Amino acid sequence: MSDPVENPLREGLARERVPQPCTMIIFGASGDLTKRKLVPALYSLGRDRLLPSAFSVIGVARRDIGDEAFRQSMRESCDKFARRRPVEEALWKTFSDGLFYCNGTFESPDTYTKLKKQLDELDEKRGTRGNRVFYLSTPPNEYPAIISMLGQAGLINRDGDTPFTRVIVEKPFGRDLQSARSLNRTVHDSLRENQTYRIDHYLGKETVQNILVFRFANGIWEPLWNSKYVDHVQLTVAEAIGVEGRGGYFESAGIVRDMVQNHMFQFFCLMAMEPPVAFEAEAVRDEKLKVLRALRLLPSDPKLVAQNVVRGQYSAGAVGGETRMSYRQEKGVAPDSNIETYVAMRLFIDNWRWAGVPFYLRAGKALPKRVTEIAIHFKRAPHAIFPSAAAEIERQPNVLTIRIQPDEGIALNFFSKVPGPTTDVLPVPMEFRYGTSFGAEPPEAYERLLLDCMLGDGTLFTRGDEVEASWTFIDQIEKAWAQSPPTDFPNYASGTWGPDAAEQMLQRDGRAWRRL
Amino acid sequence: MSEAEDRLRLFKKGDAIEVPFTKVESELRALWRHAAEGKPGEPRRPVTRACLWNLIVAVDTQALVEMKALTDHVGRQFPARTILVGPIETHPGEDEGEIYSFVQAHWRAGEAHATGSEQVTLLSTGAAATRLPSLVRSLLVPDAPTAMLWLDTPTHESAVRELTFEVDRLIIDSRSLEREADLDQYDLLSVHSPSLEFADLAWIGISPMRSLAAALFDPPHDPAQLDQLTRVRVTSGIAGTQARALLMLGWLADRLGWHNLRRQKGSAIARRWTATRRHGGEVQVELQTELGGASHGVTGLLLEKESDRWSLRRDTGAIDVTAPGLPMRSQPARSHTNAELVVAALGARGRDPSYREGLRKAIEFLQAHS
């Protein structure tokens, strides 16, 4: 077969990748994610001329409303949440002409029969050519039924890519290794792995993607990126908010399942992985998987686990000057809940590059401020030739900080001589900040990820074996904790940096958490 | 208030301060240092002196105020060392001439600290203009790329023309040419500096139209249809210099391999050509002027292949897109300010290798004989 003819008008234009015409079907269309993120992201893509020339959206949900009411509701969402506001009337007219609604329960075959009919009509009327992206924005327990029903209704083209069928699955993908494996089996009964897009919106953030650019587009860092020069690495995901009305959900998850297994492990992998052979889905995901597989397993004794993993739960306190109730007082939370809202852990990657380098991860709610960052602490100079500055140099080594949010950017701390007759030194930061360096406003994470899925690019999505590898590690923690329930919860006050045991974990290694 | 304090106050406000041209760097260093020190008794407030580009801006007496306003806007959005440079009117008895220099900061305030970039203005009288290029060279920030913004016709007589051979990117605006024939001045420059990147604000301004036109033939639509077009019409919403419409035609002609351009009989509001298509056959080409609607350089594009028609139609707020077999859709389209276009020109959109060829083809349209 001859290669398709290239579009000669494309050369030199900013966008190189163009999605094919398609319809996106959102299950859970009346939910918060659809209103706050998905439809506003699609509208913004339209605003930036990044949607396919023929495009439709069908919202599927139980509520009995029609197309017009759905459009009205989505208009209100875009008015509130779209990145570019106010909504432009001419664009909205075009965009909303492609919005449709299909009501029905996710368990009923009738819903899928109706949906199939609607899709066929839209293909005819709007030129979407049978290409479909299904977005499962529903509670996770609905995923198996929806995926099976889609298969049974003939809505999945498993055999080829013309027309294409892709399914985006929201996190959490399972709640332990067993459930993740079971869900993977259900998915693979109906879909090929490369039709499955497990979304983690952290990977859509510009700064997370920039970890790869920073590491692999610059020649100067890679020689330093190993155990010879790196003393240790700290990863922090701190949130100032509590569970904010999501107490019911959080009771079944905890911070490890909610934050560490997915978001945090993803950027941990990007930070630690070997260079992929190309910026392509399989190459990048292969390298991430190798990191997860090289994670040193925790000891089986819960007491020894506690030396490497610290859990916490917030009590009442004040964050940013505002009083905050304790976790156990939150709506939907049991008054004697033992669910963790904070975790700190010490990990080792047993491979050639990182042998002996501790990675300290911490994630928590009701902490003093919202910060997500990776800090690479380099080893000290091997010999101190400035005696008057030795203490200062000992106290604050060179640190490279990749700030993911807020104030996205990168900073390198190094020592400089203080002007004057003595050889005093002070650490000074060399900073790059997205906000001040680039005039352009970065797109929302969901914009990038929805576009990538329409383009069939899975690089920024998680593969099934990655998910299972991360659950393999997390399961050890959950198992140890189940054997040894906490006796000191709540053990940190809202507005502080977590329990004392987290500080002590680093102190035992002669280190300290960064003060952020 | 001492003179030094007064200068610091002006600097922090973003106002211009006159300094001797031999001391521009040292004065700037001192001002930045004092800006970070704060007042006695107050804590130090860190400031970041940022620069992603050197941006040389060619000015003259007439354009000085306008260009100053433009670079003030650009400077606040994009950290660059901006150097406005050019001769001003010479008074009798100023044969030797003088160089006057001013410095100022463009500030972007952050929560914890302020980030600023700087602007230097160098104006000369009389023969001192010949010394300007050497002064500019001495003020370029090392290791940062250099762009030159030259919105006038780049004439041979200009004192700053020699700088165009030393910069990485030349930002021009063919919309401002007095005569369409002057487009070949850019071509001449491009011949002399093969590695120079051209960022034409007119070209960047038509990129939404080019992008939408390209999207009409993205997969699954067959781009081979482009080689079978029989008629192409570009509509301009303005009279006078129609650089944008000509560049649009030049772009199509280059990308689609049209050759053997022949001028056809037309009228004041409809210029016509015939071209031979890449694989043979002819295409009728028209540049139509249609005033009264959106006053943009390209308000419409019509492509025809037998009975199939693809069209882009711009009104004041949107571009309507129609194509065979697809529902009509609208895309928002707003006019961009010059400052926005310059910021875009300093980004990835300012690096478009297809511009030179599009320009050459646009000139071919102008020079075509019947």
XYZ file of C-alpha atoms in Angstrom, chain B:
370
model
C 15.801 63.463 47.748
C 19.279 62.979 46.289
C 19.813 62.610 42.555
C 20.660 58.915 43.025
C 17.467 58.336 44.989
C 15.458 60.164 42.367
C 16.943 58.000 39.602
C 16.196 54.867 41.556
C 12.611 56.006 42.074
C 12.224 56.560 38.326
C 13.814 53.198 37.577
C 11.492 51.373 39.931
C 8.547 53.143 38.324
C 9.683 52.014 34.905
C 10.457 55.542 33.683
C 13.367 56.385 31.398
C 16.563 57.828 32.876
C 19.170 59.585 30.790
C 22.668 58.154 31.190
C 25.950 58.769 29.314
C 26.143 56.314 26.427
C 29.563 55.168 27.599
C 28.105 54.140 30.945
C 24.942 52.306 30.014
C 26.073 48.963 31.431
C 27.522 50.339 34.639
C 24.491 52.539 35.270
C 22.177 49.586 34.723
C 24.214 47.432 37.077
C 24.034 50.076 39.766
C 20.307 50.628 39.319
C 19.546 46.899 39.569
C 21.686 46.601 42.656
C 19.998 49.530 44.359
C 16.558 48.267 43.333
C 17.291 45.025 45.210
C 18.606 46.817 48.291
C 15.416 48.670 49.165
C 15.253 51.594 51.522
C 17.415 51.719 54.656
C 15.745 49.744 57.414
C 13.547 47.800 55.014
C 14.198 44.153 54.169
C 15.918 43.375 50.892
C 13.462 42.602 48.130
C 14.965 40.160 45.661
C 14.777 41.205 42.046
C 15.432 39.044 39.024
C 16.969 40.617 35.946
C 15.596 38.521 33.107
C 16.554 38.326 29.447
C 15.570 35.709 26.891
C 16.389 37.800 23.822
C 18.271 40.876 22.749
C 15.719 42.887 20.826
C 17.113 45.690 18.678
C 14.426 48.085 17.514
C 15.084 50.415 14.609
C 13.443 53.800 15.166
C 13.436 57.241 13.622
C 12.054 60.572 14.748
C 8.570 59.968 13.351
C 8.192 56.483 14.756
C 9.898 57.017 18.100
C 6.807 57.581 20.239
C 4.876 54.773 18.586
C 7.739 52.308 18.827
C 8.407 53.249 22.425
C 4.780 52.457 23.302
C 5.032 49.175 21.391
C 8.229 48.050 23.111
C 6.847 49.057 26.506
C 4.011 46.571 25.883
C 6.315 43.876 24.587
C 8.785 44.387 27.438
C 6.129 43.801 30.046
C 5.136 40.485 28.438
C 8.464 39.143 27.304
C 11.771 39.500 29.121
C 14.297 40.919 26.680
C 17.028 43.514 26.624
C 15.365 45.922 24.265
C 17.589 48.422 22.498
C 15.810 51.169 20.585
C 18.241 52.659 18.163
C 18.139 55.215 15.401
C 18.884 58.718 14.234
C 16.706 61.644 15.193
C 16.401 64.955 13.402
C 19.633 66.819 13.188
C 19.755 70.472 14.050
C 21.965 72.928 12.152
C 25.532 72.859 13.416
C 25.381 69.259 14.562
C 27.642 67.823 11.906
C 29.623 65.796 14.426
C 26.482 64.786 16.149
C 25.765 63.278 19.542
C 24.487 60.036 20.969
C 21.844 60.303 23.658
C 21.062 57.253 25.756
C 18.354 56.373 28.220
C 17.671 53.286 30.332
C 14.496 52.014 31.911
C 13.067 48.818 33.373
C 10.022 46.782 32.459
C 8.719 45.227 35.630
C 6.635 42.154 36.270
C 5.808 42.044 39.934
C 5.637 38.636 41.567
C 4.494 37.649 45.035
C 7.880 37.133 46.611
C 10.061 39.074 44.269
C 10.004 41.232 41.180
C 11.233 40.274 37.762
C 12.321 42.942 35.352
C 13.967 43.378 32.030
C 15.560 46.474 30.640
C 15.243 48.850 27.753
C 18.009 51.026 26.397
C 17.258 53.861 23.993
C 20.090 55.135 21.811
C 19.369 58.165 19.645
C 21.880 59.929 17.485
C 22.156 63.216 15.666
C 24.342 64.068 12.696
C 27.224 61.822 11.830
C 27.068 60.067 15.192
C 24.577 57.698 13.569
C 27.485 55.788 12.085
C 28.665 54.918 15.596
C 25.341 53.431 16.646
C 25.919 49.873 15.377
C 29.169 49.551 17.326
C 27.447 50.790 20.464
C 24.597 48.310 20.017
C 27.088 45.465 19.588
C 28.725 46.346 22.881
C 25.392 46.231 24.673
C 24.155 42.835 23.524
C 23.699 40.291 26.302
C 26.048 37.398 25.533
C 24.567 33.971 24.790
C 21.055 35.346 24.311
C 19.723 35.250 20.742
C 19.284 38.583 19.011
C 16.271 39.799 17.086
C 15.845 43.065 15.267
C 12.484 44.724 14.892
C 12.415 46.905 11.807
C 8.965 47.924 10.797
C 10.015 50.442 8.099
C 11.256 49.549 4.668
C 14.851 48.366 5.224
C 16.561 50.877 2.963
C 20.240 50.733 2.057
C 20.766 54.221 3.467
C 19.752 53.306 6.997
C 22.480 53.595 9.611
C 21.342 50.426 11.323
C 21.022 48.212 8.240
C 24.406 46.631 8.905
C 23.020 45.182 12.125
C 20.608 43.016 10.151
C 23.573 40.898 9.100
C 24.435 40.107 12.697
C 21.090 39.174 14.170
C 19.398 35.790 14.368
C 15.901 36.948 13.538
C 14.592 39.976 11.691
C 11.069 41.046 12.601
C 9.468 43.034 9.817
C 5.996 44.149 8.882
C 5.167 44.081 5.219
C 1.764 45.615 6.009
C 3.496 48.927 6.553
C 5.235 49.056 3.167
C 4.310 52.108 1.165
C 4.510 50.133 -2.063
C 3.884 46.439 -2.632
C 6.932 46.411 -4.901
C 9.102 46.988 -1.824
C 8.491 43.370 -0.815
C 11.577 42.626 -2.882
C 13.668 44.605 -0.354
C 13.054 41.763 2.078
C 13.962 39.258 -0.574
C 17.237 41.091 -1.178
C 18.010 40.956 2.521
C 17.194 37.277 2.602
C 19.563 36.625 -0.288
C 22.391 38.400 1.558
C 21.707 36.599 4.848
C 20.689 33.034 4.062
C 20.645 31.982 7.712
C 18.618 34.969 8.932
C 15.153 34.066 10.175
C 12.414 36.369 8.950
C 9.370 36.967 11.114
C 6.925 39.100 9.171
C 4.064 40.387 11.325
C 1.851 40.223 8.237
C 2.696 36.534 7.817
C 2.058 35.789 11.501
C -1.230 37.701 11.225
C -2.478 35.399 8.476
C -1.412 32.220 10.263
C -4.961 31.480 11.567
C -6.208 31.595 7.971
C -3.329 29.428 6.765
C -3.893 27.004 9.595
C -7.605 26.686 8.880
C -6.933 26.276 5.166
C -4.440 23.499 5.909
C -6.913 21.791 8.253
C -9.369 21.432 5.359
C -6.998 18.890 3.817
C -5.773 17.065 6.897
C -6.519 13.347 7.137
C -8.955 11.841 6.410
C -9.541 14.489 3.734
C -7.476 13.873 0.666
C -4.736 16.503 0.219
C -4.245 15.301 -3.379
C -7.296 17.425 -4.200
C -5.091 20.463 -3.771
C -3.308 19.489 -6.971
C -6.566 19.614 -8.869
C -7.769 23.081 -7.885
C -9.134 25.047 -10.790
C -9.828 28.358 -9.133
C -8.447 30.142 -6.084
C -9.606 33.496 -4.787
C -8.128 35.459 -1.904
C -10.178 38.405 -0.683
C -8.638 41.431 0.987
C -10.673 43.706 3.234
C -8.311 46.623 2.783
C -7.112 48.736 -0.115
C -3.564 50.012 -0.641
C -0.701 47.660 0.183
C -2.188 44.187 0.170
C 0.841 42.371 1.528
C -1.143 39.833 3.528
C -3.280 38.786 0.564
C -0.211 38.555 -1.646
C 1.627 36.474 0.944
C -1.396 34.188 1.200
C -1.284 33.679 -2.551
C 2.487 33.275 -2.444
C 2.150 30.637 0.273
C -0.416 28.655 -1.717
C 1.617 28.950 -4.900
C 4.766 27.756 -3.172
C 3.195 24.906 -1.223
C 1.177 23.696 -4.216
C 4.017 24.050 -6.703
C 2.353 26.519 -9.053
C 4.646 27.904 -11.697
C 4.583 29.886 -14.901
C 2.509 32.704 -13.411
C 0.806 34.901 -16.036
C -1.014 38.124 -15.358
C -4.572 38.253 -16.734
C -6.779 41.182 -17.423
C -8.420 42.302 -14.225
C -9.639 45.484 -12.615
C -8.795 47.810 -9.739
C -10.644 45.547 -7.332
C -9.831 42.188 -8.863
C -6.306 41.257 -9.899
C -6.103 38.020 -11.857
C -3.436 35.488 -12.822
C -3.197 32.070 -14.360
C -0.695 29.509 -13.080
C 0.345 26.042 -14.104
C -0.253 23.392 -11.433
C 2.488 21.103 -10.150
C 1.268 18.118 -12.156
C -0.080 20.090 -15.106
C -3.328 21.859 -15.792
C -4.171 25.436 -14.963
C -5.490 27.246 -11.964
C -7.174 30.659 -12.110
C -6.007 32.917 -9.308
C -7.703 36.080 -8.145
C -6.999 38.721 -5.535
C -10.213 40.528 -4.862
C -10.684 43.696 -2.820
C -13.894 43.817 -0.855
C -14.180 46.781 1.481
C -16.857 47.371 4.076
C -16.616 44.094 5.993
C -13.859 43.040 8.361
C -10.965 45.385 7.636
C -8.390 42.618 7.578
C -5.756 41.865 5.002
C -7.290 38.477 4.218
C -11.037 38.242 4.704
C -11.714 35.280 2.488
C -10.256 32.290 0.763
C -12.106 30.269 -1.831
C -10.722 27.076 -3.323
C -12.576 25.329 -6.140
C -12.165 21.963 -7.787
C -14.914 21.385 -10.320
C -18.087 21.474 -8.223
C -16.297 21.154 -4.834
C -15.765 24.374 -2.904
C -13.813 25.056 0.259
C -14.152 28.481 1.753
C -13.006 30.555 4.693
C -14.907 33.749 5.311
C -13.894 36.225 7.957
C -16.215 38.731 9.584
C -15.361 40.914 12.559
C -15.249 38.165 15.195
C -15.108 34.811 13.461
C -14.013 32.832 10.449
C -16.727 30.659 8.902
C -15.409 27.436 7.447
C -17.238 25.428 4.803
C -16.059 22.274 3.100
C -17.707 19.536 1.052
C -19.464 16.975 3.265
C -18.898 18.825 6.548
C -21.226 21.051 8.559
C -20.379 24.769 8.423
C -18.418 25.843 11.498
C -17.130 29.076 12.959
C -13.766 29.719 14.525
C -13.126 32.790 16.626
C -10.830 35.301 14.985
C -9.711 38.515 16.511
C -7.252 41.086 15.310
C -3.990 41.068 17.186
C -2.187 44.163 18.337
C 1.303 44.810 17.040
C 2.670 44.068 20.503
C 1.001 40.634 20.481
C 2.374 39.935 17.028
C 5.883 40.935 18.090
C 5.685 38.643 21.130
C 4.550 35.848 18.791
C 7.424 36.694 16.450
C 9.886 36.173 19.298
C 8.417 32.713 19.929
C 8.261 29.588 17.801
C 5.909 31.229 15.316
C 8.676 33.615 14.334
C 10.660 30.715 12.917
C 8.886 29.638 9.745
C 11.129 28.473 6.931
C 8.214 28.528 4.495
C 8.074 32.337 4.693
C 10.977 32.995 2.333
C 9.484 30.838 -0.388
C 6.051 32.332 0.146
C 7.567 35.799 -0.112
C 9.359 34.930 -3.338
C 6.165 33.633 -4.863
C 4.277 36.754 -3.724
C 6.882 38.843 -5.549
C 6.451 36.613 -8.606
C 2.744 37.447 -8.595
C 3.599 41.155 -8.537
C 6.139 40.852 -11.298
C 4.187 38.455 -13.526
C 3.577 39.523 -17.102
C 0.618 38.655 -19.218
